[in-house]
Short mmCIF file of C-alpha atoms in Angstrom, two decimals:
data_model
loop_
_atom_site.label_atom_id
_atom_site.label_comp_id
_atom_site.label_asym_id
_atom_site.label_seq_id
_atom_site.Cartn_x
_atom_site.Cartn_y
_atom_site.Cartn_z
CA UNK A 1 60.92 -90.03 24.55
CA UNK A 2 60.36 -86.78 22.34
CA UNK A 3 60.82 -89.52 18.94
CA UNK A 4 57.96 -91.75 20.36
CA UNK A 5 55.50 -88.72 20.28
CA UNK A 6 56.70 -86.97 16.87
CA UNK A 7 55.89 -89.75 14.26
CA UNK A 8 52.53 -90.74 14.81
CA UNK A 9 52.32 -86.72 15.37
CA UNK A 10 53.14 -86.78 11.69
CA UNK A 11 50.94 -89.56 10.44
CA UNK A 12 47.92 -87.80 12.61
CA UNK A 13 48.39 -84.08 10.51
CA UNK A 14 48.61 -86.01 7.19
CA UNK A 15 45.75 -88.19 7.81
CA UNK A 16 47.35 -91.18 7.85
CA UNK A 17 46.56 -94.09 9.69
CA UNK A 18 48.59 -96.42 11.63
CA UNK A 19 47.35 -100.09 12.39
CA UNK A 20 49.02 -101.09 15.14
CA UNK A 21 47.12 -104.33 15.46
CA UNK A 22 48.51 -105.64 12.58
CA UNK A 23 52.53 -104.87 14.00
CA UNK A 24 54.40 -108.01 15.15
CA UNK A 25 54.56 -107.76 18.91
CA UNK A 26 57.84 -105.37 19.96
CA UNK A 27 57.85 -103.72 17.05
CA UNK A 28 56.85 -100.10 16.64
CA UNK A 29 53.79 -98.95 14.77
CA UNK A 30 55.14 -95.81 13.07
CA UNK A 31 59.47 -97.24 13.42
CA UNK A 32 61.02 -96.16 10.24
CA UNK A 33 63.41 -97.33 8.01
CA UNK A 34 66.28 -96.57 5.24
CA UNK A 35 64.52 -98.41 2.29
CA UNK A 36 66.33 -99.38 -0.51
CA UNK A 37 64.66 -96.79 -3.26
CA UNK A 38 63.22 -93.65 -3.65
CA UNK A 39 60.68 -94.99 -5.64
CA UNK A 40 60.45 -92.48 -8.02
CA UNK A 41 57.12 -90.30 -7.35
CA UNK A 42 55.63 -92.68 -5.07
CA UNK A 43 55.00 -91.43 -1.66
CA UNK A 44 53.53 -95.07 -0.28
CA UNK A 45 54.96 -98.43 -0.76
CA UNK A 46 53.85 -101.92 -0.04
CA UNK A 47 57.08 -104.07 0.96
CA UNK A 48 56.74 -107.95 0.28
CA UNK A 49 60.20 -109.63 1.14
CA UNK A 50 61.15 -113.13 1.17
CA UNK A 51 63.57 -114.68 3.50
CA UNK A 52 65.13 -116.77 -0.23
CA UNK A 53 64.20 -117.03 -3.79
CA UNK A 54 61.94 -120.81 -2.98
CA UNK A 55 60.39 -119.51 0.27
CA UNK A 56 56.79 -119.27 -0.09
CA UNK A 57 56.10 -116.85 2.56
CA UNK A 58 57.12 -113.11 2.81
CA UNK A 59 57.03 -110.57 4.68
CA UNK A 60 54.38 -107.59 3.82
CA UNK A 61 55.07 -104.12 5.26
CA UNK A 62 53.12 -100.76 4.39
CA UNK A 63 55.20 -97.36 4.12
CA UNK A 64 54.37 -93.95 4.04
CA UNK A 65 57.06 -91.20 2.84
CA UNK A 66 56.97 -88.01 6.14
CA UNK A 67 59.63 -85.48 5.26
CA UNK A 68 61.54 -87.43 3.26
CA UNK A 69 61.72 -90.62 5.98
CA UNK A 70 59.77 -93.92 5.62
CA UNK A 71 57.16 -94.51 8.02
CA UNK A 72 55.96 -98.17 8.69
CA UNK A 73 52.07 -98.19 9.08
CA UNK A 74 51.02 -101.62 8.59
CA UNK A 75 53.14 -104.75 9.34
CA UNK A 76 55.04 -106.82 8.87
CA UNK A 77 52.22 -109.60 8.23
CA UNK A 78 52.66 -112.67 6.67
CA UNK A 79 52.09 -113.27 2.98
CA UNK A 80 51.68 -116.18 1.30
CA UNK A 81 53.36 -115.88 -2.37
CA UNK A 82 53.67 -118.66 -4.91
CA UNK A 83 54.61 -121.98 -5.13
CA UNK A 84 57.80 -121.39 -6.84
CA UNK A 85 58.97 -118.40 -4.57
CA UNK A 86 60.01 -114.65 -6.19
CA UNK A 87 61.61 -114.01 -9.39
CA UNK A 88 61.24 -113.69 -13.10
CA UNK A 89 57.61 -114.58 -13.59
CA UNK A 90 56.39 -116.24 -16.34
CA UNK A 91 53.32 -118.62 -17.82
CA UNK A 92 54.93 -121.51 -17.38
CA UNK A 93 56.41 -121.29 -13.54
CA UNK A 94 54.93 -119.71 -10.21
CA UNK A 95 56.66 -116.82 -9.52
CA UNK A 96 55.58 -114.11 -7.46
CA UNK A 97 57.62 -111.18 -10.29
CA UNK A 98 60.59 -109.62 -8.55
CA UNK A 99 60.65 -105.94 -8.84
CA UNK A 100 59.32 -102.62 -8.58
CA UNK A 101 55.49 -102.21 -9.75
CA UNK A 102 52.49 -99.15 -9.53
CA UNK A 103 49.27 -100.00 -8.05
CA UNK A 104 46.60 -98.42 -9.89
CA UNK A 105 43.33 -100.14 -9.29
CA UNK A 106 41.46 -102.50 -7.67
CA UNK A 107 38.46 -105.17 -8.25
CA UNK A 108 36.47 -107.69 -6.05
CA UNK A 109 33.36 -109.89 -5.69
CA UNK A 110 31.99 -107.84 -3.46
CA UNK A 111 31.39 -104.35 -2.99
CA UNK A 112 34.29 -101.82 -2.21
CA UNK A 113 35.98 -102.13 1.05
CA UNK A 114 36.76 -98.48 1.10
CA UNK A 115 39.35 -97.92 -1.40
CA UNK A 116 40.73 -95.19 -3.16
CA UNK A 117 42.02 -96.82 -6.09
CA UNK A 118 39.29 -97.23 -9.06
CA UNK A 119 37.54 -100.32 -8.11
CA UNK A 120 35.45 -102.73 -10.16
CA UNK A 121 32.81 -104.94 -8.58
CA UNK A 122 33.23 -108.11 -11.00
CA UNK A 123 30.63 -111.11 -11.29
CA UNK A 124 31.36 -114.26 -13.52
CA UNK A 125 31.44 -111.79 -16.84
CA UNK A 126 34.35 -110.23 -15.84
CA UNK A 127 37.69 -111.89 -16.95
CA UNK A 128 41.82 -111.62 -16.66
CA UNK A 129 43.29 -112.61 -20.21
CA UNK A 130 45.54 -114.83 -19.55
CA UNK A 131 45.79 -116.26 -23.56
CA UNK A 132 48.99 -115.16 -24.89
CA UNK A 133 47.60 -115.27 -28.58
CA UNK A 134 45.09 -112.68 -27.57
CA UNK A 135 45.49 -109.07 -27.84
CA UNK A 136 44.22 -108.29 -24.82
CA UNK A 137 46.62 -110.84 -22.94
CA UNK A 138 47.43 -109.39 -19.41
CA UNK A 139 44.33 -107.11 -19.48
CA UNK A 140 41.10 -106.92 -18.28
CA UNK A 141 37.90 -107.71 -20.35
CA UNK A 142 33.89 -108.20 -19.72
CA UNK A 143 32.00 -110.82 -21.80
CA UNK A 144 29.37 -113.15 -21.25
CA UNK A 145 31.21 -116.95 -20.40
CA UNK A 146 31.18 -118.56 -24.06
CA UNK A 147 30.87 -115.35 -25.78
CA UNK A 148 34.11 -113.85 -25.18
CA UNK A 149 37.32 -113.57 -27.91
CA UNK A 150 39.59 -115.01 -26.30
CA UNK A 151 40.94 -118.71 -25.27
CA UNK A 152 38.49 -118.31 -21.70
CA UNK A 153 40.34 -121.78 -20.68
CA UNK A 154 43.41 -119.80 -20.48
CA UNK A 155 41.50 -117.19 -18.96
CA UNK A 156 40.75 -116.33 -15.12
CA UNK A 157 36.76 -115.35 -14.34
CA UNK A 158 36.87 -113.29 -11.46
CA UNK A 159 33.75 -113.94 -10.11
CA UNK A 160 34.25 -117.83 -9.64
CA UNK A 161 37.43 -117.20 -7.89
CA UNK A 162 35.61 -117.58 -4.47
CA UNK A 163 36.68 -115.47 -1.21
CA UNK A 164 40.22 -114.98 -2.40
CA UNK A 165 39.19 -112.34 -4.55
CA UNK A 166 36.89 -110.77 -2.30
CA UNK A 167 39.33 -107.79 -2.60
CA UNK A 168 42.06 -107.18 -4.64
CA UNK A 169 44.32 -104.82 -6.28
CA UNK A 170 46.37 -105.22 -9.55
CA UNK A 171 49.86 -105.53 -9.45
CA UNK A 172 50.84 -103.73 -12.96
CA UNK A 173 53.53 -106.49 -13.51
CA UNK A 174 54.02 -106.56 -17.44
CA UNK A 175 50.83 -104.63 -18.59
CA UNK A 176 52.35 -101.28 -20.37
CA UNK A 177 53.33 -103.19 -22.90
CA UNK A 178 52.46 -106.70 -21.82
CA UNK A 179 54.73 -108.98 -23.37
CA UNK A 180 52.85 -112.33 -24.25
CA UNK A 181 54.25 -115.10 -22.42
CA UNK A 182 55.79 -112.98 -19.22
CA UNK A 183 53.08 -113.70 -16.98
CA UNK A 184 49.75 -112.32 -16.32
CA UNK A 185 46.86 -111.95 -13.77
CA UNK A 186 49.25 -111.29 -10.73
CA UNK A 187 47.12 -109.24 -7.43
CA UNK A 188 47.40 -108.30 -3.79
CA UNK A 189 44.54 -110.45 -2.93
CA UNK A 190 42.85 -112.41 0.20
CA UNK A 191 44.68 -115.16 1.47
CA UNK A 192 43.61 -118.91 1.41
CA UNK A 193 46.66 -119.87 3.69
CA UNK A 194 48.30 -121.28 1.17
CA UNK A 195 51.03 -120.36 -1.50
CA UNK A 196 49.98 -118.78 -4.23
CA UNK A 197 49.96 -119.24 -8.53
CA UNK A 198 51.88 -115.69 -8.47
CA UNK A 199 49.64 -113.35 -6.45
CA UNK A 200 50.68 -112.04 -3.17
CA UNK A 201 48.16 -113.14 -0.88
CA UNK A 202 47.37 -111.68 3.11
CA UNK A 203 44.26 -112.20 5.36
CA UNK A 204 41.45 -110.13 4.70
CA UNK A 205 41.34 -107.66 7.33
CA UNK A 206 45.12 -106.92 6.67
CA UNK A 207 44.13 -106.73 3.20
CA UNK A 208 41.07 -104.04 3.65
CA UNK A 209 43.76 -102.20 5.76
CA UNK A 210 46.15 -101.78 2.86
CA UNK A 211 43.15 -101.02 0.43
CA UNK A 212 41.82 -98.45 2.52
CA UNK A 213 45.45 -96.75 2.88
CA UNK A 214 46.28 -96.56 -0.87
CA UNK A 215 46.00 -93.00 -1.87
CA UNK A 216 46.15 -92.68 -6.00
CA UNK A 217 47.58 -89.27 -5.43
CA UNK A 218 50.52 -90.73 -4.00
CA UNK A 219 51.74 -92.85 -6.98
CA UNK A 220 51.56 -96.22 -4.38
CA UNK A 221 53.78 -98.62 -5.58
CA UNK A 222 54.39 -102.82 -4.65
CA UNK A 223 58.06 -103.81 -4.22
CA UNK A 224 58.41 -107.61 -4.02
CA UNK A 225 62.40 -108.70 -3.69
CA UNK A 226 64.65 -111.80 -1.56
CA UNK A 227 66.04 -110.18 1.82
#
């Protein structure tokens, strides 16, 4: 019984929250697990796992490193990821990118759902490059529509996105460098209930949950794999 008491013990003195209304029933809150990486620096991590390389659902998890164990806090919920499953992403296919990638900022339509991360309240000037003739392919830009420098048809305005992008935080998938042609514009965003271009999508109130946990001092990072 002593176990059941000393985890959330541990969450409670770091400040970190648990959200036990999100846990699949007869599963733990706080249970823990031998992930697969240390992760480098990162102290949280965002699990998205796949039950095979076409499935467009996954699994989305939220972990928080306590002396040196990983503590679930939020999950497993399910995420809707796109159309062509996980793997190598690209411009011309729907991948949700396979790998290991930081989480360094956030945007939405509307105004910030509590978030640490730097967050950017965007309207129908703010843009994803998406043109992979553009310098600023895979990076954010502000112009006017029809002013900017850039192909905006192979663009994504943020602000005409509708309630998907509510909320949202960058996945840093192939930005530093960005290689033109790899894939771009890919986000932990709000779900539409259906698979995805790329993104990794969950409902809303999951996804203000994960928002509000990210802590920039603890290098979060997004691992998205195939069980």
């Amino acid at each position: 019984m002593a176990k059941r008491f000393l985890l959330p013990l541990a969450l409670a003195v770091l400040g970190v929250t648990t959200f036990a209304a999100a846990v699949v029933p007869g599963e733990a809150a706080a249970d823990t697990t031998p992930l697969s990486s240390s992760y480098g620096t990162a102290d949280q991590v965002v699990t998205v796992v796949g039950a095979s390389p076409s499935a467009t659902t996954a699994k989305l998890s939220a972990w928080q490193r306590v002396d040196g164990q990983w503590v679930r806090v939020l999950g497993p919920v399910t995420a809707n990821v796109g159309t062509d499953g996980i793997g190598q992403a690209s411009e011309s296919t729907s991948h949700t990118p396979a790998g290991v990638w930081t989480l360094t900022e956030a945007f939405g339509i509307q105004p910030n759902n509590g978030t640490r991360l730097p967050y950017r309240q965007v309207t129908t000037s703010d843009w994803w490059v998406s043109d992979v003739k553009s310098p600023y392919y895979n990076t954010y830009y502000h112009c006017a529509p029809g002013t900017c420098p850039f192909n905006e048809a192979a663009g994504e305005d943020l602000g005409k996105a509708g309630p998907v992008y509510n909320h949202a935080t960058v996945i840093d998938y192939n930005r530093n460098p960005a290689v033109p042609g790899n894939g771009s514009a890919f986000f932990l965003h709000v779900s539409s209930g259906r698979p995805t271009a790329g993104c990794v999508a969950i409902p809303s109130g999951d996804l203000d949950a994960v928002m509000r946990w990210l802590d920039p001092a603890q290098h979060p990072v997004i691992d998205i794999k195939v069980a």
